[in-house]
PDB file of C-alpha atoms and ligand atoms in Angstrom:
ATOM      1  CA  UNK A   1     -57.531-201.943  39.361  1.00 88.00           C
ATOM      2  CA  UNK A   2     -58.158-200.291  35.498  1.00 93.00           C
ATOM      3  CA  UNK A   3     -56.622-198.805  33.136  1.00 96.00           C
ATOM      4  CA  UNK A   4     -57.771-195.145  32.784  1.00 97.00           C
ATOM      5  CA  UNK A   5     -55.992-192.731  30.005  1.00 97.00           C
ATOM      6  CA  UNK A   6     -52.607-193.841  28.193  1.00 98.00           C
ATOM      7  CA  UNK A   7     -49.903-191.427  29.689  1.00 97.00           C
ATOM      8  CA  UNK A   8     -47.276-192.482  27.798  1.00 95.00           C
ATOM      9  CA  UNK A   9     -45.967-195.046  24.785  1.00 97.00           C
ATOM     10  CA  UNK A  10     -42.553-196.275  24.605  1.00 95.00           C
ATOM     11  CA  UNK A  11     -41.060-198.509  22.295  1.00 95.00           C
ATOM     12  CA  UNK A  12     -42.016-201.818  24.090  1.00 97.00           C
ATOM     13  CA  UNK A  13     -44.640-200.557  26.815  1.00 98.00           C
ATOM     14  CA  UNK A  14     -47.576-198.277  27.043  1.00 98.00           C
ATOM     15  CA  UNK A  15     -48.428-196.441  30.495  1.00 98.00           C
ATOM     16  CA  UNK A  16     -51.522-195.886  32.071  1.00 98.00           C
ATOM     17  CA  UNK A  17     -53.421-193.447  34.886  1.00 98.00           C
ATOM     18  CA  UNK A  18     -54.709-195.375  37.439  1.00 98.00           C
ATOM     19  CA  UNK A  19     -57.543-194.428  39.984  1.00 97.00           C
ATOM     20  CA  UNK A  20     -55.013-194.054  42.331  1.00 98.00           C
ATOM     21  CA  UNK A  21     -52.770-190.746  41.194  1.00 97.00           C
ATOM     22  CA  UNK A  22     -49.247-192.520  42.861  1.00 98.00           C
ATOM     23  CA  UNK A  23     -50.159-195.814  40.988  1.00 98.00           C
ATOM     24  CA  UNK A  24     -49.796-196.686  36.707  1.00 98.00           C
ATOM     25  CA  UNK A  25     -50.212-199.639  34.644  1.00 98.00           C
ATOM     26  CA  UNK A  26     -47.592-200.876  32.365  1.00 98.00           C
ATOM     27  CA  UNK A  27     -48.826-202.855  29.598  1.00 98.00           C
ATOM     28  CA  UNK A  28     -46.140-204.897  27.708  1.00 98.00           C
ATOM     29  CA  UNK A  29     -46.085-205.218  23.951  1.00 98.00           C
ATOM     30  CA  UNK A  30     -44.475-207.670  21.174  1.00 98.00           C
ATOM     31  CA  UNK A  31     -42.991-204.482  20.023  1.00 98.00           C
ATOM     32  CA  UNK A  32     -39.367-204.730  19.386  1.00 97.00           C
ATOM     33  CA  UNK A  33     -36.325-201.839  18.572  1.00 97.00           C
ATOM     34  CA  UNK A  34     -33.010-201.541  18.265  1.00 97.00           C
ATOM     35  CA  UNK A  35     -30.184-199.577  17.383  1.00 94.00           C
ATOM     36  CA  UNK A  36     -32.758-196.199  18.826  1.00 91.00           C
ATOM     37  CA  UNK A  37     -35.384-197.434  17.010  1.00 92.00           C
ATOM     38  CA  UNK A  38     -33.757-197.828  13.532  1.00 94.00           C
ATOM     39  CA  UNK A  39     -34.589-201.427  13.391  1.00 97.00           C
ATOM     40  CA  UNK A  40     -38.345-202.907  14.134  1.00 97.00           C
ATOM     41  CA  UNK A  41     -39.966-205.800  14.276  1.00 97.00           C
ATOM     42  CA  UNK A  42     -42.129-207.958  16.442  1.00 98.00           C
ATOM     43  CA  UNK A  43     -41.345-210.604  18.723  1.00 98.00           C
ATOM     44  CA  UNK A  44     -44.761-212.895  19.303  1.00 97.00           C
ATOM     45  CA  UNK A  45     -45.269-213.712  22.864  1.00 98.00           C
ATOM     46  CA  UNK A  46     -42.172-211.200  24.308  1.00 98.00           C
ATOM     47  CA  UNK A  47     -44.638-208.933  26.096  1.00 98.00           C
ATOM     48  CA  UNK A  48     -46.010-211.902  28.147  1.00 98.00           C
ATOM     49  CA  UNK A  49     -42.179-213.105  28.806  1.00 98.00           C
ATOM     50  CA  UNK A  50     -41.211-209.676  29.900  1.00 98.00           C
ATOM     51  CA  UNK A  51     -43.905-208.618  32.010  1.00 98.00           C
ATOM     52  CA  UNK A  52     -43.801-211.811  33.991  1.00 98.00           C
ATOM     53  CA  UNK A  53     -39.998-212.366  33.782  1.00 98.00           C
ATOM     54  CA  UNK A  54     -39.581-208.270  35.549  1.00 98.00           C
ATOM     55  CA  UNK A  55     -42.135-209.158  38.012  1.00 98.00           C
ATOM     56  CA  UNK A  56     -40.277-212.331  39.150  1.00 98.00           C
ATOM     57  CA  UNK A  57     -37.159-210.171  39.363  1.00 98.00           C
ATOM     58  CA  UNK A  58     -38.565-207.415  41.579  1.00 98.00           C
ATOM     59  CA  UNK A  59     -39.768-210.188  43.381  1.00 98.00           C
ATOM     60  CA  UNK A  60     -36.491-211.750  44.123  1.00 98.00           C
ATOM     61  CA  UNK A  61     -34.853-208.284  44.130  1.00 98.00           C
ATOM     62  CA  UNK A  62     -37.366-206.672  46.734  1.00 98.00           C
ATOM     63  CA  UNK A  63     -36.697-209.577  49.355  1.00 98.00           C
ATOM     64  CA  UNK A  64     -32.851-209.057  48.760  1.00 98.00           C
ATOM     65  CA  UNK A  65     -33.275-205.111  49.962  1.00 98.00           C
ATOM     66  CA  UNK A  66     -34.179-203.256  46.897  1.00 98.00           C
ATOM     67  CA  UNK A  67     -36.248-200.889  46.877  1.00 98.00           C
ATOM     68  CA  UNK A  68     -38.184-201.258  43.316  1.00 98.00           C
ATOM     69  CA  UNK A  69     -41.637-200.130  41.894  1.00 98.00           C
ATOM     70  CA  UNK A  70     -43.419-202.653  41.899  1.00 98.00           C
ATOM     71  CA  UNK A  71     -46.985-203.672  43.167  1.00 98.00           C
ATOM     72  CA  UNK A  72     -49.367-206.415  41.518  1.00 98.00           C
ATOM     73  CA  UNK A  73     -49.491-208.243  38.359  1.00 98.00           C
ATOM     74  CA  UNK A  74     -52.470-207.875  37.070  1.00 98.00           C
ATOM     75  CA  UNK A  75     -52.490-210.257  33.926  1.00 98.00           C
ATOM     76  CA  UNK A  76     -49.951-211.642  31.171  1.00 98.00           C
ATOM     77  CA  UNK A  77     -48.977-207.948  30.078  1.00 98.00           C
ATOM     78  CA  UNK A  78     -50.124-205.776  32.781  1.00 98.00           C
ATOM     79  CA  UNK A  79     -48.718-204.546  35.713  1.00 98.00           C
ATOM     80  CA  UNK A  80     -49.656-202.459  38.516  1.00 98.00           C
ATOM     81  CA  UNK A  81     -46.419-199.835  39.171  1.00 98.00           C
ATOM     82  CA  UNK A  82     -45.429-196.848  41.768  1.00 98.00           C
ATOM     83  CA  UNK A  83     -45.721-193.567  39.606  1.00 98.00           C
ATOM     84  CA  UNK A  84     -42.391-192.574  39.621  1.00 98.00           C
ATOM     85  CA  UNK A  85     -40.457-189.466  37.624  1.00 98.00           C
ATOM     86  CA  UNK A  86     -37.535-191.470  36.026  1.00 98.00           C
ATOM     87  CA  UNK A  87     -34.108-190.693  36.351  1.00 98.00           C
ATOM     88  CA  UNK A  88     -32.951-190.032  32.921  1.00 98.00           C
ATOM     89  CA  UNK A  89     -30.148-192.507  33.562  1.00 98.00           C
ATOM     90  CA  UNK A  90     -29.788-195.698  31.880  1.00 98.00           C
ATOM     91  CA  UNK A  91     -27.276-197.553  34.035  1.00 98.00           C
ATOM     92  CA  UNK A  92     -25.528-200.592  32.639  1.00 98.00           C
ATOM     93  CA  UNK A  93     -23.848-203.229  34.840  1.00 99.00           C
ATOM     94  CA  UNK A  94     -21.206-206.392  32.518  1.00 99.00           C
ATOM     95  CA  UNK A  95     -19.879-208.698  33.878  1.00 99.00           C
ATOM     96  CA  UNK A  96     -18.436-209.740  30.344  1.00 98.00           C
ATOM     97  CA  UNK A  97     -17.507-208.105  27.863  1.00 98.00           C
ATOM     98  CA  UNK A  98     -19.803-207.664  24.677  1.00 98.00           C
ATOM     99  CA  UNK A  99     -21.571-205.222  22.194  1.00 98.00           C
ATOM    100  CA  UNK A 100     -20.886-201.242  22.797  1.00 98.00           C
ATOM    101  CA  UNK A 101     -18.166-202.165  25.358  1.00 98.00           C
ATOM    102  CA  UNK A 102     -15.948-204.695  23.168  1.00 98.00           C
ATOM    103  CA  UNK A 103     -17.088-202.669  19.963  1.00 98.00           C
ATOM    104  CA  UNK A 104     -15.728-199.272  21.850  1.00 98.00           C
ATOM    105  CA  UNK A 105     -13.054-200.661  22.960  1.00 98.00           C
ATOM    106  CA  UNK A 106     -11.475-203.150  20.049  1.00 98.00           C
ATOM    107  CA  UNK A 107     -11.858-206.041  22.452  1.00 98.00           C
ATOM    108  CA  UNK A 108     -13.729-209.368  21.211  1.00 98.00           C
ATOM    109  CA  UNK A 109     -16.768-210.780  23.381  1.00 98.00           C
ATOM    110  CA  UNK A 110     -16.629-213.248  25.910  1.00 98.00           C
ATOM    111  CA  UNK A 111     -13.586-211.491  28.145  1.00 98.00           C
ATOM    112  CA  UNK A 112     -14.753-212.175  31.792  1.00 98.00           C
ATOM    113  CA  UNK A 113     -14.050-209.198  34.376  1.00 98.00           C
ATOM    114  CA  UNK A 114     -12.404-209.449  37.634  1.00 98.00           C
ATOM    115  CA  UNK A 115     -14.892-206.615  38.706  1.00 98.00           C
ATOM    116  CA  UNK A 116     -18.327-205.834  37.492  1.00 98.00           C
ATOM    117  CA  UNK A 117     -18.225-202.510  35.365  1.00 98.00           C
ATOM    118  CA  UNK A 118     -20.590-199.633  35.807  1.00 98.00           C
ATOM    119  CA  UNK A 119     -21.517-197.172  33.390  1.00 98.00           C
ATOM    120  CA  UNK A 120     -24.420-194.404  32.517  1.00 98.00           C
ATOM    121  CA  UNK A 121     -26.108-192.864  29.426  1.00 98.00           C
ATOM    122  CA  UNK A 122     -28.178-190.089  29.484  1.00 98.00           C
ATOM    123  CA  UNK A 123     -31.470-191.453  28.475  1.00 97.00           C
ATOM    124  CA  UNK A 124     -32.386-188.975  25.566  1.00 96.00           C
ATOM    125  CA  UNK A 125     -33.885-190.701  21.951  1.00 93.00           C
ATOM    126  CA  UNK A 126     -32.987-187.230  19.724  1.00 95.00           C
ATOM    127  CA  UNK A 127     -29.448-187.006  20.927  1.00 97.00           C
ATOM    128  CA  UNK A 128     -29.028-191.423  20.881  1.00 94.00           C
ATOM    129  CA  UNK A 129     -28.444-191.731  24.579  1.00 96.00           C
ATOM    130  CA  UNK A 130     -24.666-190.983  24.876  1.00 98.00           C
ATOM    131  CA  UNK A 131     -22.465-192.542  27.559  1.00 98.00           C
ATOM    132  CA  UNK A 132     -22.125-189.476  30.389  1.00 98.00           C
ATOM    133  CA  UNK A 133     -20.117-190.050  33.371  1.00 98.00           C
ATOM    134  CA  UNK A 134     -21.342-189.270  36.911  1.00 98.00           C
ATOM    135  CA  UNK A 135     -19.767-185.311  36.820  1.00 98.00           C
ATOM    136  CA  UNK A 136     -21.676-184.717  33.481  1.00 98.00           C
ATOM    137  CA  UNK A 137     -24.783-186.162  35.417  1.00 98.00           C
ATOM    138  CA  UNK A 138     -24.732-183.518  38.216  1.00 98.00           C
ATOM    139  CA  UNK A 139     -23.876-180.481  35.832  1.00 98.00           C
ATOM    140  CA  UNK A 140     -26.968-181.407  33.890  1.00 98.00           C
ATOM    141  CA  UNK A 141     -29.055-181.977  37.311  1.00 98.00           C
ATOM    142  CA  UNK A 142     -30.007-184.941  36.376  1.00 98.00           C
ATOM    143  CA  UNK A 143     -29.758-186.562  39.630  1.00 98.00           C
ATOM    144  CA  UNK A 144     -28.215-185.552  42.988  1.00 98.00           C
ATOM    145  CA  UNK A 145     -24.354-186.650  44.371  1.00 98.00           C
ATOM    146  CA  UNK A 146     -26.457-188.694  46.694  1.00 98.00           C
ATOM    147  CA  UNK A 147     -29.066-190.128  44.350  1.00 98.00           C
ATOM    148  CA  UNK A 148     -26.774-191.298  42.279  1.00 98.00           C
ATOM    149  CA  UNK A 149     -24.190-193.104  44.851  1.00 98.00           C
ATOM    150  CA  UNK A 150     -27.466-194.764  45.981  1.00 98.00           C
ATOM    151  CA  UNK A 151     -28.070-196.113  42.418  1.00 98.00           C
ATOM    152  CA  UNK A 152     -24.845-197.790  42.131  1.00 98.00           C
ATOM    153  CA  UNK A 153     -25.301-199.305  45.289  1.00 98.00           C
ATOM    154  CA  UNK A 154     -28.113-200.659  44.139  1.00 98.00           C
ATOM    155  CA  UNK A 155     -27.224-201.365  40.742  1.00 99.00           C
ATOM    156  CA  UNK A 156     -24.363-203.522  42.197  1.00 99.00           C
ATOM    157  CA  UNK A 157     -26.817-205.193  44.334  1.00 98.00           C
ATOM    158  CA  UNK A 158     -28.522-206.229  41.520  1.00 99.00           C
ATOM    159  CA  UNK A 159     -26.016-207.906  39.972  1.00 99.00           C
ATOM    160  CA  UNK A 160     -25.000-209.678  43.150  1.00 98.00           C
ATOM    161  CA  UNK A 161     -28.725-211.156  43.287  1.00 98.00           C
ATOM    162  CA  UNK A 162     -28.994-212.066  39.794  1.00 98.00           C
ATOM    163  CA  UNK A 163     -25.596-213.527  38.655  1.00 98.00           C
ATOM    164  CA  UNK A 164     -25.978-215.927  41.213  1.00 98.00           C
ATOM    165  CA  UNK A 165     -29.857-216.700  40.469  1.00 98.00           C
ATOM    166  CA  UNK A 166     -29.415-216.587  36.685  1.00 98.00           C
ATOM    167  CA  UNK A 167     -26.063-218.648  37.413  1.00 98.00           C
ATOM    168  CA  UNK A 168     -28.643-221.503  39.202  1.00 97.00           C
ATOM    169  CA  UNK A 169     -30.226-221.750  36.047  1.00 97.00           C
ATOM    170  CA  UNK A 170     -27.464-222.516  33.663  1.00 97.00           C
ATOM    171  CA  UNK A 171     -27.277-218.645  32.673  1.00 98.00           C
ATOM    172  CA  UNK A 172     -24.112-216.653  33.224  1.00 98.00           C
ATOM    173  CA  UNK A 173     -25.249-213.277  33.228  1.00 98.00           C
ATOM    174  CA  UNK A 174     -22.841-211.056  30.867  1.00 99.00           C
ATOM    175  CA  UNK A 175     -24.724-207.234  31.078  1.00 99.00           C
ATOM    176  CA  UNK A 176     -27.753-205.372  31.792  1.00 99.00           C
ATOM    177  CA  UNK A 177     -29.363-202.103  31.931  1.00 98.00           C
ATOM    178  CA  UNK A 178     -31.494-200.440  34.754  1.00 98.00           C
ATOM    179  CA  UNK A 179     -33.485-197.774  35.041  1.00 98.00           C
ATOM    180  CA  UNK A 180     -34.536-195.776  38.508  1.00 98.00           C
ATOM    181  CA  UNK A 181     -37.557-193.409  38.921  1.00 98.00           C
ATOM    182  CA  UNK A 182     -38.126-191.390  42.190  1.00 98.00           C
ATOM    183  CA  UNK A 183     -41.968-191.884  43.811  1.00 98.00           C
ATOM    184  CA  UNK A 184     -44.016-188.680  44.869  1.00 96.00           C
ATOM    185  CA  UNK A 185     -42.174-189.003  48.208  1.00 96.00           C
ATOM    186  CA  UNK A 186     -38.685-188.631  46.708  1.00 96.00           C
ATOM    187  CA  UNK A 187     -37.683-192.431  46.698  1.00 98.00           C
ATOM    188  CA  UNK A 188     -35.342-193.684  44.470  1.00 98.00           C
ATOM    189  CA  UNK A 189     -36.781-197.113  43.310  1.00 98.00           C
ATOM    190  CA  UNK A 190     -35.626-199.125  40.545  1.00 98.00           C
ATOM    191  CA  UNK A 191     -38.085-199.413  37.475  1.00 98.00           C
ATOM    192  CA  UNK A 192     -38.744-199.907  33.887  1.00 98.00           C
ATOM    193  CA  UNK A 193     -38.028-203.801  33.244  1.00 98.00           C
ATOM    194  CA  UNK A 194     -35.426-206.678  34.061  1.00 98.00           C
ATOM    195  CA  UNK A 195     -36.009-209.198  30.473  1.00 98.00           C
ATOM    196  CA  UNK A 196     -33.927-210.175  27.673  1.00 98.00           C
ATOM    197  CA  UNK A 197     -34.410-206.966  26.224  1.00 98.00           C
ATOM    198  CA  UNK A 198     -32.415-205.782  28.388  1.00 98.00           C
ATOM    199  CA  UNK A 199     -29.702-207.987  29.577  1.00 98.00           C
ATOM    200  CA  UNK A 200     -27.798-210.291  28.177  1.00 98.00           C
ATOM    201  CA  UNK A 201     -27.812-213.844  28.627  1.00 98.00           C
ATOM    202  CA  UNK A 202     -25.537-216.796  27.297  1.00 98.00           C
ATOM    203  CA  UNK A 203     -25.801-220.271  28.325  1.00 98.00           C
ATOM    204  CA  UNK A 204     -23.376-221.625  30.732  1.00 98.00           C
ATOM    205  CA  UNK A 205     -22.621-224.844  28.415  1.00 98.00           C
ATOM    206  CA  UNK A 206     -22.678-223.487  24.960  1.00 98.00           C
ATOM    207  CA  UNK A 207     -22.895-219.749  25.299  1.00 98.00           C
ATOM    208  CA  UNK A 208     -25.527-219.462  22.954  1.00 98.00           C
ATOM    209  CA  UNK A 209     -27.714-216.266  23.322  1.00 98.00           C
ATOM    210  CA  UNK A 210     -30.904-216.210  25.374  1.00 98.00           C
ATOM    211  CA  UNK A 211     -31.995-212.772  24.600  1.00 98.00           C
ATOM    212  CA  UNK A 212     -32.392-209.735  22.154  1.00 98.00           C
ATOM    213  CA  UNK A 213     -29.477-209.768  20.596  1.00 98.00           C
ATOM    214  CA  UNK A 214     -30.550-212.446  18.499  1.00 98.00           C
ATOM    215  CA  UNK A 215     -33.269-209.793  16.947  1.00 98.00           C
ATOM    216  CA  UNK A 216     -30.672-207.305  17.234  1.00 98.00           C
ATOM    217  CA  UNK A 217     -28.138-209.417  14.594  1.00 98.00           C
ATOM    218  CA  UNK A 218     -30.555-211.680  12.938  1.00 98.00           C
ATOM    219  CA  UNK A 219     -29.291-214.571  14.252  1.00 98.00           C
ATOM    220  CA  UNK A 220     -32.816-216.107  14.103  1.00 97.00           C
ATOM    221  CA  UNK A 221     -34.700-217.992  16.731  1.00 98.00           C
ATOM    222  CA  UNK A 222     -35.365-214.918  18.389  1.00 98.00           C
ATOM    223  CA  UNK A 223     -38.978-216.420  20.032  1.00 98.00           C
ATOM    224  CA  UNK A 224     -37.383-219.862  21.104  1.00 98.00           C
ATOM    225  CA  UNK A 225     -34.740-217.610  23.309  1.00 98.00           C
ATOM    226  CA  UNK A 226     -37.248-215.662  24.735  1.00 98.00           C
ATOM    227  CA  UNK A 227     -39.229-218.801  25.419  1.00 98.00           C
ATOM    228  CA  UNK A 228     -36.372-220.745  26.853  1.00 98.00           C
ATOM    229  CA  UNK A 229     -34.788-218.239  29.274  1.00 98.00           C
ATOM    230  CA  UNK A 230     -38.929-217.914  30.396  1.00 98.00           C
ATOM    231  CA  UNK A 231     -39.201-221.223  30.910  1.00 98.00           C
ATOM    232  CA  UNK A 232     -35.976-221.803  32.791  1.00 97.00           C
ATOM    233  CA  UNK A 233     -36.895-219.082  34.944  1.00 97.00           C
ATOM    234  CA  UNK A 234     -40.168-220.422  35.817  1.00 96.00           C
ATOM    235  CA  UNK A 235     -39.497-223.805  35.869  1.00 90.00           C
ATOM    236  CA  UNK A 236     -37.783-223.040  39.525  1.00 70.00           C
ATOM    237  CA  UNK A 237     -41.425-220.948  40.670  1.00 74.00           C
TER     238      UNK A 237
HETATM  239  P1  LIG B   1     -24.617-202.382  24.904  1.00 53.77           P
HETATM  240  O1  LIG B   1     -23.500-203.370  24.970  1.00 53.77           O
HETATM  241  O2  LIG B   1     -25.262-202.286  23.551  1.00 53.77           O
HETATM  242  O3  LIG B   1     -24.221-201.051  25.460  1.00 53.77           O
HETATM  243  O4  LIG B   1     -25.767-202.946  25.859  1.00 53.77           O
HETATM  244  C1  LIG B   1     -25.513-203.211  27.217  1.00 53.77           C
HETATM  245  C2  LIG B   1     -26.750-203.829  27.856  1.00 53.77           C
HETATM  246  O5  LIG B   1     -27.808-202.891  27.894  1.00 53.77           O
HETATM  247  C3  LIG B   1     -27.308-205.033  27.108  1.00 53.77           C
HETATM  248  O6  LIG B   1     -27.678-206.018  28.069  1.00 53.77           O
HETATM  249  C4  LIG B   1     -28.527-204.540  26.407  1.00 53.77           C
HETATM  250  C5  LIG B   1     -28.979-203.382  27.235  1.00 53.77           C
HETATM  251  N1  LIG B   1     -29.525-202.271  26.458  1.00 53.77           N
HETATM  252  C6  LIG B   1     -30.813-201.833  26.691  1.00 53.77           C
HETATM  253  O7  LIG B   1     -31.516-202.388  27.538  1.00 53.77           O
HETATM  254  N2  LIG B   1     -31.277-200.780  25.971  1.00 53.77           N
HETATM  255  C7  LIG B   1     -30.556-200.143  25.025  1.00 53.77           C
HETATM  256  O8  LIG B   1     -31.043-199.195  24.409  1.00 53.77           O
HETATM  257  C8  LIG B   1     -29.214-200.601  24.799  1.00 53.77           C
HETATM  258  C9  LIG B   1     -28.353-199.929  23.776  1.00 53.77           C
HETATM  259  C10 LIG B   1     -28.747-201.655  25.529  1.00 53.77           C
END
């Protein structure tokens, strides 16, 4: 399959048409944001770790009974994905608490829940993606009653699956956030990525971090994370 126009750049992927009008290609890039794109930098080798560290998830996560977007790996950074419309809903899953949550609520890091949390921001870069619960969702349309009960099913799901897994690796997993799209036959699927851009990982034994929060506070070795959570996931391939 090749890469026809560019539909779309983000801050860490581009999107491309396809031959096939349901299909894109994501294309994963070193590119790395934070704080809505305030801060930027690059971190060498991250599009590699991503792409193949999503794929492996959607794997894992497809076998378990979610539905997700994705078809073929088609190199190191690119990736052949369902066109879907995406549901302007970043949902985050902790497990732990840390950044926005402890920040918002005066707590320190590290607090371990009884029972996962679940929370949504609108995804919207000019107004800084602000937390929006479920009845702000539906006056805005952004998703049906049933769309989005069917998200947090499988956003909990997810968890489930990857605790444990990232657990068998000497990872506790502490947050994450997902994205969903809808396919041309009205599908809710889960998308975008699963990396250490967008969860966050600590090590069982030491909790150091395995993941973007070392870009995000400059706490250095932000390659060496990337590559170590990549190579304990693979190691088990
Ligand atoms: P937060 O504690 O900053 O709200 O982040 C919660 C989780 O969501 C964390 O694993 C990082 C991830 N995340 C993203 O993937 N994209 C974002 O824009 C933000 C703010 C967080």
């Amino acid at each position: 399959m090749e890469k026809k126009e560019q539909l779309y750049e983000g801050k860490a992927k581009k999107v491309y048409a396809t031959g096939d009008k349901n299909l894109c290609i994501v294309s994963y890039k070193d590119d790395a944001t934070a704080f809505n794109g305030l801060k930027k930098g690059t971190i060498v080798g991250k599009g590699v770790v991503n792409n193949r560290m999503t794929n492996m998830m959607m794997r894992l996560l497809e076998k378990k009974g979610v539905p997700t977007h994705f078809v073929e790996e088609l190199s190191d950074r690119d990736t052949v994905v369902k066109k879907v419309k995406i549901v302007p809903l970043e949902v985050i899953i902790r497990n732990v608490s840390a950044g926005s949550f402890a920040k918002r609520y005066g707590v320190e890091e590290g607090i371990v829940f009884d029972e996962p949390t679940i929370e949504f921001s609108y995804k919207n870069d000019e107004l800084g993606d602000p937390l929006i619960n479920t009845y702000h969702a539906l006056a805005l349309k952004l998703a049906t009653k049933e769309e989005i009960e069917l998200i947090k099913k499988y956003a909990f799901k997810v968890n489930e699956v990857l605790k444990e897994y990232f657990l068998s690796l000497g990872v506790k997993l502490i947050d994450f956030k997902l994205e969903f799209g809808k396919t041309h036959d009205g599908k809710i699927v889960l998308a975008d990525e699963i990396s250490p851009d967008t969860c966050r990982f600590w090590d069982v034994k030491t909790n150091e971090k395995l993941d973007k929060d070392r870009f995000r506070r400059d706490l250095g070795g932000v390659e060496d994370a990337y590559k170590e959570i990549f190579a304990r996931v693979t190691k088990g391939e």
